[in-house]
Coordinates of C-alpha atoms in Angstrom, one line a residue:
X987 CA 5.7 22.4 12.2
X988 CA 5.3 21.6 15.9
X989 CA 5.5 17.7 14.4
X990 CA 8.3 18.1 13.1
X991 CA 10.3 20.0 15.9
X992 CA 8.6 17.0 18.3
X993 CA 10.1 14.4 16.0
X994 CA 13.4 16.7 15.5
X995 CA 14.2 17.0 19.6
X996 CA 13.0 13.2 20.4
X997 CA 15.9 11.1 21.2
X998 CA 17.1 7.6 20.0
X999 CA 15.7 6.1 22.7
X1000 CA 12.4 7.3 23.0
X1001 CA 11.5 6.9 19.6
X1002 CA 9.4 4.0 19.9
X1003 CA 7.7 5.8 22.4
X1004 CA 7.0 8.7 20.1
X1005 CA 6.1 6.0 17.6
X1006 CA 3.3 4.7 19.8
X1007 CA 2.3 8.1 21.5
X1008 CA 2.0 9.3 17.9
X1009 CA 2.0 7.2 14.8
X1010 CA 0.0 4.1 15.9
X1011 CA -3.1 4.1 14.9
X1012 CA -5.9 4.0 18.6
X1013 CA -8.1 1.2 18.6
X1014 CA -11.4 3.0 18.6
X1015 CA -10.8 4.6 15.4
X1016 CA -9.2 1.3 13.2
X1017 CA -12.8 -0.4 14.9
X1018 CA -14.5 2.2 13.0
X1019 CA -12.9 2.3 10.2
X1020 CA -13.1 -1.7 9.9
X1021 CA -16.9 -1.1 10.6
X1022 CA -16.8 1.5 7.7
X1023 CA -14.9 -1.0 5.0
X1024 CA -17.5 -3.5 6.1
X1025 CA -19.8 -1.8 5.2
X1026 CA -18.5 -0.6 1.5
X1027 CA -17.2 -4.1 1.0
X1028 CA -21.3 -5.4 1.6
X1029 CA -22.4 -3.0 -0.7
X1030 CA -20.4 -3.6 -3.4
X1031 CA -21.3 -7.3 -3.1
X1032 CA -25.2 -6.9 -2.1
X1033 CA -26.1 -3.9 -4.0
X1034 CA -24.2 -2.2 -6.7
X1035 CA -23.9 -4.7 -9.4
X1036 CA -27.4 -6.5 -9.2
X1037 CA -29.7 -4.6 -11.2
X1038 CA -27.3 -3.8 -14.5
X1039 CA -28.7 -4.9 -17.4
X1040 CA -25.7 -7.3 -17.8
X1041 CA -24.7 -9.7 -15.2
X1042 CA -21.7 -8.8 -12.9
X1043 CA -19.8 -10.7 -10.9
X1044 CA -17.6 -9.3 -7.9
X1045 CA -15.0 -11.9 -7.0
X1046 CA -13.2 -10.2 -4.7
X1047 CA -12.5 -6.8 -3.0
X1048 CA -9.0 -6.1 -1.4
X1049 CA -8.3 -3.7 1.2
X1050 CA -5.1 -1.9 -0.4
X1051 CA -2.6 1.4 0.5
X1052 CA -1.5 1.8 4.0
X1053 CA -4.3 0.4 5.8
X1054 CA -4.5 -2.9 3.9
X1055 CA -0.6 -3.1 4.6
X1056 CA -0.9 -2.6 8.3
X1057 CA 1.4 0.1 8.2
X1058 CA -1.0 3.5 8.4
X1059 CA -0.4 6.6 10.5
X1060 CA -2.6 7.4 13.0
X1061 CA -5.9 10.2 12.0
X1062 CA -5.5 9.3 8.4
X1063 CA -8.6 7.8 8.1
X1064 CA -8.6 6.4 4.4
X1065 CA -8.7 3.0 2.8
X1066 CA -8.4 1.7 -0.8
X1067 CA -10.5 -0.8 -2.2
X1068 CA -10.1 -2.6 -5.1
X1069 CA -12.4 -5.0 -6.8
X1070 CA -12.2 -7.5 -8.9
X1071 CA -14.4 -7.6 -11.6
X1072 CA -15.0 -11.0 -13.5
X1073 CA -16.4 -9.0 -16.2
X1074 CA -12.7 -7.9 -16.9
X1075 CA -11.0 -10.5 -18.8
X1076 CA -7.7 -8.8 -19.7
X1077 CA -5.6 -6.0 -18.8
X1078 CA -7.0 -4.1 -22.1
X1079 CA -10.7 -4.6 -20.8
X1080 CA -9.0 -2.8 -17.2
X1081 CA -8.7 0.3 -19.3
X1082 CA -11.5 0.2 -21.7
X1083 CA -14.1 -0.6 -19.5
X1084 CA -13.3 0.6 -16.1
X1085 CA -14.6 3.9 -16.1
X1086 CA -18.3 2.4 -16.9
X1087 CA -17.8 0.0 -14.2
X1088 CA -16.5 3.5 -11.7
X1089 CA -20.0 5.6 -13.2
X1090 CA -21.9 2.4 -11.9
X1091 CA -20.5 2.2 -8.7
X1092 CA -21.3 6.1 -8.3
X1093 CA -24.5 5.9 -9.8
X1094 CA -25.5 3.1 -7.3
X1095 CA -24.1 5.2 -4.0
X1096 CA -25.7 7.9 -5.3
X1097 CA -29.4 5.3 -5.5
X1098 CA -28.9 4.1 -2.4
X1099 CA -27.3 6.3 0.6
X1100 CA -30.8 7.1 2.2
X1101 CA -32.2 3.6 2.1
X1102 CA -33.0 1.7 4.7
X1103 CA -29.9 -0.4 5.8
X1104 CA -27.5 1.7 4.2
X1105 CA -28.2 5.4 5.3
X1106 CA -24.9 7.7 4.9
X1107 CA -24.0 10.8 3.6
X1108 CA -21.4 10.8 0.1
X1109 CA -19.2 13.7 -1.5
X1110 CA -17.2 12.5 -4.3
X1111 CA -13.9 13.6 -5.7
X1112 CA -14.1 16.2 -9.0
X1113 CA -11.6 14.1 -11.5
X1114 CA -10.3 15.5 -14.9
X1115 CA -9.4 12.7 -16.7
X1116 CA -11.5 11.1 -19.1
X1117 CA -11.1 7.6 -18.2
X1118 CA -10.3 7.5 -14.4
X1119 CA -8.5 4.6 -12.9
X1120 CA -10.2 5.3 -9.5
X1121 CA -13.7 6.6 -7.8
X1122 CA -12.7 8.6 -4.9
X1123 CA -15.1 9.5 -2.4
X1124 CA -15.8 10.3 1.5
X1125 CA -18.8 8.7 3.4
X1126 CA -20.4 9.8 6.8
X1127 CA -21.9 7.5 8.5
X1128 CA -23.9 7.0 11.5
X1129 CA -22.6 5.8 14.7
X1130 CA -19.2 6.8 13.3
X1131 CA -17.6 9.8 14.5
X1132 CA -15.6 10.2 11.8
X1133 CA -15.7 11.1 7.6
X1134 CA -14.1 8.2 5.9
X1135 CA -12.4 8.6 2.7
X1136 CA -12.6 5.7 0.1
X1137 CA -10.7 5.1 -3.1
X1138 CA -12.5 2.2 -5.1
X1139 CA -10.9 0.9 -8.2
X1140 CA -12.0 -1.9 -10.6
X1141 CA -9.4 -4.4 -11.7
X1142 CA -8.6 -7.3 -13.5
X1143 CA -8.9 -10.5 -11.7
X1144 CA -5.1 -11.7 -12.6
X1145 CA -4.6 -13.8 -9.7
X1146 CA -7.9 -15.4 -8.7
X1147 CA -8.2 -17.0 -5.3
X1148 CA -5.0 -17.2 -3.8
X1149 CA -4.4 -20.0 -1.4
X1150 CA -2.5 -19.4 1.9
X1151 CA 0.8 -20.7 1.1
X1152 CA 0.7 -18.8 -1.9
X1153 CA 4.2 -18.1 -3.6
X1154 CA 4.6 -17.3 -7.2
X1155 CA 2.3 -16.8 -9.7
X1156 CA 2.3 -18.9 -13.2
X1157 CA 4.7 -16.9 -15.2
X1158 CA 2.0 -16.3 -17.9
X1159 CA 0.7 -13.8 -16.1
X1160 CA 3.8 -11.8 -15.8
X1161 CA 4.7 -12.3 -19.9
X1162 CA 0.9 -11.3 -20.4
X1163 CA 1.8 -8.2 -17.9
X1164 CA 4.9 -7.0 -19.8
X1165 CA 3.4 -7.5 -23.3
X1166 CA 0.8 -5.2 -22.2
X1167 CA 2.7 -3.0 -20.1
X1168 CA 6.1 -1.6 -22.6
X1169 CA 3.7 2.0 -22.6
X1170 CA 3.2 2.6 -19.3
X1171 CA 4.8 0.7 -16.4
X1172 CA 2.9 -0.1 -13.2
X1173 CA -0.2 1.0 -14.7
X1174 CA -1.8 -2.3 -14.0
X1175 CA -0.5 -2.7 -10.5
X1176 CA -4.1 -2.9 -8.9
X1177 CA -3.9 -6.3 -10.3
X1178 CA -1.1 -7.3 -7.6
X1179 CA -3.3 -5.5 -4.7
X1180 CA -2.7 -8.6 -2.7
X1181 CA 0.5 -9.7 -3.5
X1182 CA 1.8 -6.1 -2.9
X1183 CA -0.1 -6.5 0.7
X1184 CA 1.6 -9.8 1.7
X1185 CA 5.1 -8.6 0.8
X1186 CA 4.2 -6.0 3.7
X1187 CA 2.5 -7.4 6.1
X1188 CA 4.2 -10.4 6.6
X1189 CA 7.0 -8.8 8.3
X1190 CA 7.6 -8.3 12.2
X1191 CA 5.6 -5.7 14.2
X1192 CA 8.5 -3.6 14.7
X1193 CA 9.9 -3.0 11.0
X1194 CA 5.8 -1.6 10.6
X1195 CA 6.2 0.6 12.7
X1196 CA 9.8 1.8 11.6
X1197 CA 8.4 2.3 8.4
X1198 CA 5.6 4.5 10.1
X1199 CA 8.1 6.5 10.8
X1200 CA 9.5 6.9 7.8
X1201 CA 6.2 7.7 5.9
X1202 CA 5.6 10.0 8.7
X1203 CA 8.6 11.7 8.3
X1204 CA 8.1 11.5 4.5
X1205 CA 5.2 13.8 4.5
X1206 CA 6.6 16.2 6.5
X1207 CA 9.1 16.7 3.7
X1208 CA 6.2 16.5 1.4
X1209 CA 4.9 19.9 3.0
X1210 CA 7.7 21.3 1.6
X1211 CA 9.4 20.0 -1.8
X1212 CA 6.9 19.5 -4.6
X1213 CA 7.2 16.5 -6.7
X1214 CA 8.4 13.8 -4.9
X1215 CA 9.0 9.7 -5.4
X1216 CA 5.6 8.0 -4.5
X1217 CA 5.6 6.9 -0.7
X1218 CA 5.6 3.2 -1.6
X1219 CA 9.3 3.8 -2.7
X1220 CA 10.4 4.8 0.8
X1221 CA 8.2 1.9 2.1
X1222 CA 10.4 -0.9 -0.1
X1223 CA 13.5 1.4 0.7
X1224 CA 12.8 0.5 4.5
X1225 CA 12.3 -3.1 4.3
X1226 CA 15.5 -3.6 2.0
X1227 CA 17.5 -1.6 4.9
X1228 CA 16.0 -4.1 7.0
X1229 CA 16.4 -7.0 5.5
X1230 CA 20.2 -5.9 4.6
X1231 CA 21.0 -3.9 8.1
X1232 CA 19.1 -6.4 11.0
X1233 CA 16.7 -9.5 10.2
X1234 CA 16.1 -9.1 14.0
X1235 CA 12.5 -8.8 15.4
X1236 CA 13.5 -5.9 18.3
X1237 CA 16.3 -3.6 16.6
X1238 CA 17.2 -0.1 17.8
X1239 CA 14.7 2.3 15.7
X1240 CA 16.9 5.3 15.3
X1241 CA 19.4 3.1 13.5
X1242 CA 17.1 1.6 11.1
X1243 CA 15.5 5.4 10.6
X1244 CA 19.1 6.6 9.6
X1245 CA 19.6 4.0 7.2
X1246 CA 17.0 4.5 5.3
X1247 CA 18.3 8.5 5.5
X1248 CA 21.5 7.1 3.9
X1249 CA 19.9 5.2 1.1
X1250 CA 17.9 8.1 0.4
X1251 CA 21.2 9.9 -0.2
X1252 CA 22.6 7.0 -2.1
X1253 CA 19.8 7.5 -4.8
X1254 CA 21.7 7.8 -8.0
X1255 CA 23.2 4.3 -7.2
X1256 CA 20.2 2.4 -5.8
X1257 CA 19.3 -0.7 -7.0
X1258 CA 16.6 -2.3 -5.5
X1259 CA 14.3 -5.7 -6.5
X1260 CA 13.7 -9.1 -5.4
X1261 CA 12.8 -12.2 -7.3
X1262 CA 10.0 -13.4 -4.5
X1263 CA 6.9 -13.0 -6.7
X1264 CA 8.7 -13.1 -10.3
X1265 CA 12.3 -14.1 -11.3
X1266 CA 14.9 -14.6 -14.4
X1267 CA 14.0 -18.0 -14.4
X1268 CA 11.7 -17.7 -17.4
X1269 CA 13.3 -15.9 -20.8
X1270 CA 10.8 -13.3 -21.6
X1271 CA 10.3 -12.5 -17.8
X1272 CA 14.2 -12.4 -17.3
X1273 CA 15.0 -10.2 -20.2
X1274 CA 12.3 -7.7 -19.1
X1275 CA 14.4 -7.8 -15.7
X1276 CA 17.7 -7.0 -17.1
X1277 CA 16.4 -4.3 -19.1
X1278 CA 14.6 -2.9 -16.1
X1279 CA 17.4 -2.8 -14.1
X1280 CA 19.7 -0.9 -16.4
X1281 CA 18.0 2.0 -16.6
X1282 CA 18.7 5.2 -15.0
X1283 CA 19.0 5.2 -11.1
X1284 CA 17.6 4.9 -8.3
X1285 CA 15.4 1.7 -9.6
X1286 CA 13.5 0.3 -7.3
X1287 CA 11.0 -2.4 -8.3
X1288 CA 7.5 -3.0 -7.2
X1289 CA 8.4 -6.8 -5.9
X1290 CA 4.6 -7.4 -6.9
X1291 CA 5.2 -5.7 -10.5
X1292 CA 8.0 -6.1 -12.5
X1293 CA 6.9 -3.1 -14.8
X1294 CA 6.4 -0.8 -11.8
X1295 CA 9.5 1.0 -10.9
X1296 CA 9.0 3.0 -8.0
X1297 CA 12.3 4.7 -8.3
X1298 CA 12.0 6.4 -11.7
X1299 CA 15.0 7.3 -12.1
X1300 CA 14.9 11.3 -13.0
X1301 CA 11.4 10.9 -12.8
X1302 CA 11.3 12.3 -9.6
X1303 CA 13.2 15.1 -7.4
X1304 CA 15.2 12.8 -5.3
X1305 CA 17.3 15.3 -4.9
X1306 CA 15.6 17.4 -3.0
X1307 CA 14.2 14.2 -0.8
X1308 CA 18.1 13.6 -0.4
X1309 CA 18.7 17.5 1.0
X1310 CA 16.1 16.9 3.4
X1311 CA 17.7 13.4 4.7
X1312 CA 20.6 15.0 4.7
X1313 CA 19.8 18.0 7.1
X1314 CA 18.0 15.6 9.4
X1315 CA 21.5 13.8 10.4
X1316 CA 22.0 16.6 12.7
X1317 CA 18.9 16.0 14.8
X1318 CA 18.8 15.2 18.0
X1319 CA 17.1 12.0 17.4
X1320 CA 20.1 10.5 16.0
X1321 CA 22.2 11.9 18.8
X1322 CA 23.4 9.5 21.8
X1323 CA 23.7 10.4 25.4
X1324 CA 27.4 10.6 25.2
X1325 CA 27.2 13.0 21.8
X1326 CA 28.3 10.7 19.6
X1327 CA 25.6 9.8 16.5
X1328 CA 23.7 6.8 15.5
X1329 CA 25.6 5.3 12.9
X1330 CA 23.5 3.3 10.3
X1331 CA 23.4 -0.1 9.2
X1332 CA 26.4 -1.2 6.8
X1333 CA 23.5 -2.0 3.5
X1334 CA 24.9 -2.2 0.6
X1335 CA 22.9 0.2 -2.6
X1336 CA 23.0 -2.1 -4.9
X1337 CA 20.8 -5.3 -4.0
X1338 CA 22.4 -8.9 -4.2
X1339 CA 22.2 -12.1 -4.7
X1340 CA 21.1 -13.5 -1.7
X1341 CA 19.1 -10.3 -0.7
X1342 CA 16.6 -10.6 -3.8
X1343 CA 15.4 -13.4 -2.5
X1344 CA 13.7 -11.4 0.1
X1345 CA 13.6 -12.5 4.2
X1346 CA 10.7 -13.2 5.7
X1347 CA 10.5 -14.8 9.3
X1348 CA 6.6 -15.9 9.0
X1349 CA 3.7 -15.9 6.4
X1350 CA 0.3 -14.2 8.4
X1351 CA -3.0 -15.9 6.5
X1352 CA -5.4 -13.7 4.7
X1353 CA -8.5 -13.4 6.9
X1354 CA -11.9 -12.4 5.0
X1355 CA -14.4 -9.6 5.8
X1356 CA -18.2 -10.9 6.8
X1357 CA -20.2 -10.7 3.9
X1358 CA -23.9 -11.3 5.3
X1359 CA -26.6 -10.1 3.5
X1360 CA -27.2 -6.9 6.0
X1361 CA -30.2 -5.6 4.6
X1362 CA -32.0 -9.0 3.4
X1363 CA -31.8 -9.1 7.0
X1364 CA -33.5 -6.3 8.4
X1365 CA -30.8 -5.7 10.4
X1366 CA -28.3 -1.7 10.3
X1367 CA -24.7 -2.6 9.3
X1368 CA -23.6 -1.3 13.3
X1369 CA -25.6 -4.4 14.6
X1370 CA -23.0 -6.9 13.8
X1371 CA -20.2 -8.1 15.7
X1372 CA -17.0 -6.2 16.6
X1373 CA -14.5 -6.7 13.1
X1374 CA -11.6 -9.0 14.2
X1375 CA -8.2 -7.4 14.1
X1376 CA -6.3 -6.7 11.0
X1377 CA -9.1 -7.4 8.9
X1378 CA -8.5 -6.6 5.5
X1379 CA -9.8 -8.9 3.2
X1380 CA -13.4 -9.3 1.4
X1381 CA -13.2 -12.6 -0.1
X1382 CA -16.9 -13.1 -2.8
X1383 CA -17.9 -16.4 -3.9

């Protein structure tokens, strides 16, 4: 409550400031959790796969959610990791055979937490479902003040090594995607982990940090109404006000943050993709597209994963998201000196032409976590160097 009457009474102008005072993550604790992926990311290289009876082959592990994104809140200290298995040949081997790849993992954290080297403590996360897409645990370690919470889940390797001017992928994989997909859409979205990432991170400082905002202000509404759209909606839904309302690298925040308010009370007419990743281009893929966007509103397209819409129509209570927005117009934070209110951006709801093709004003490379050998080396995780900033890749030859 006292968050949200701070965020209620701050004005216009001093919401970067509350921004930074509140929302951006300190440096100490992203060091620590960088030490703690390190860590996870070495073990699931070093460790976890060598002694199964068949051979398996790690080829990757992505840093995912917020903190692979560059766009988490400060305090949440949580990371998603998803690796790529070369053991999984297809999107159907995803599903049948991830849940023996999740037991091993757990069976091998379980094995290993008081060896030499490794030494941490592990609780893991109760799960009903038979065949679990994820392993969720929370690791203490030493020399880290903090509990870390981890979300590991095995994928498909889809993309393989992506290079740094990267663009598109071969439309093969999207057909394959969609062939596999009419059941359940987005199910397979691990598989575009990195993609997903890019189309976040390469943006300018200042839109991640309105969009902290936004997911801030999110769960603060989450509190209260029960089944809402999944936070990556409202994520997409800020960069599209962007992209539509500003292109500029400094903007005024409060006006960005009451856009995105509007659109959220637009929903029943939002209509929100772009072609950077996939396109109409080829006839299967384009097809799938104009099916996807005629179906109920808001849609809102994962740009990584055509089959994932994040909108879901009546899936979710927009509604209620929409009563919230709406009440909030009346804050204080959207109030100018001179009592007149911050007017938003003039976005259109439905996406165009131009606007699919996505605006970007520079591509960040994808940097790659150390992956020594730590305990063929005789040497505690802690001992190595400082992780470089914004590391959030584990690249395994």
């Amino acid at each position: 409550m006292a968050d949200e009457v701070r965020l209620w009474n701050t004005r216009p102008k001093s919401l970067d400031k509350y921004i930074e005072d509140y929302l951006l993550p300190d440096t100490y604790f992203k060091t620590e959790l960088k030490k703690a992926i390190d860590i996870i990311c070495s073990f699931l290289k070093e460790r976890c796969f060598q002694h199964t009876g068949t051979p398996v082959r790690v080829t990757k592990v992505v840093k995912g959610g917020s903190s692979g994104k560059g766009t988490a809140l400060r305090g949440l200290s949580d990371a998603d990791l998803v690796v790529f298995l070369s053991n999984l040949q297809s999107y159907q081997d995803q599903i049948d055979r991830r849940s023996e790849f999740i037991n091993e993992i757990k069976k091998q954290l379980e094995a290993c937490q008081h060896e030499q080297g490794w030494m941490f403590e592990i609780e893991f996360e109760k799960t009903r479902f038979p065949n679990p897409r994820v392993l969720g645990f929370r690791l203490k370690f030493p020399g880290i003040s903090h509990s870390m919470d981890f979300d590991v889940l095995p994928a498909f390797d889809v993309l393989g090594q992506l290079t740094r001017d990267f663009r598109k992928p071969d439309p093969r994989v999207y057909i394959d995607l969609i062939m596999e997909s009419s059941w359940n859409g987005g199910e397979f979205s691990t598989c575009f982990t990195e993609l997903q990432k890019r189309f976040l991170k390469e943006r300018v400082t200042k839109l991640k940090s309105l969009i902290r905002l936004v997911k801030h202000w999110y769960k603060m509404c989450k509190k209260k109404v029960d089944s809402l759209p999944p936070q990556y909606a409202l994520e997409l839904l800020t960069i599209y006000a962007w992209e539509h309302g500003s292109r500029e690298t400094s903007f005024n925040t409060a006006q960005g943050f009451r856009t995105v308010l509007y659109l959220i009370q637009q929903y029943q007419q939002l209509l929100v993709y772009w072609t950077v990743y996939y396109d109409f281009e080829d006839e299967i893929i384009g097809n799938y597209l104009r099916l996807q966007l005629q179906k109920c509103r808001p849609v809102i397209l994962d740009p990584a994963d055509p089959t994932g819409d994040v909108g879901g129509g009546t899936r979710w209570q927009w509604g209620r998201l929409a009563q919230q927005a709406r009440m909030w117009l009346s804050a204080p934070c959207f109030q100018n000196l001179d009592g007149t209110m911050v007017e938003p951006w003039k976005v259109p709801v439905k996406q165009t032409l131009d606007g699919r093709k996505g605006f970007f004003l520079f591509y960040e490379s994808v940097e790659t976590f150390p992956t020594h050998n730590l305990v063929q080396q005789g040497r505690h995780p802690f001992h190595n160097e400082m992780p470089k900033e914004e590391e959030s890749y584990c690249t395994i030859l």
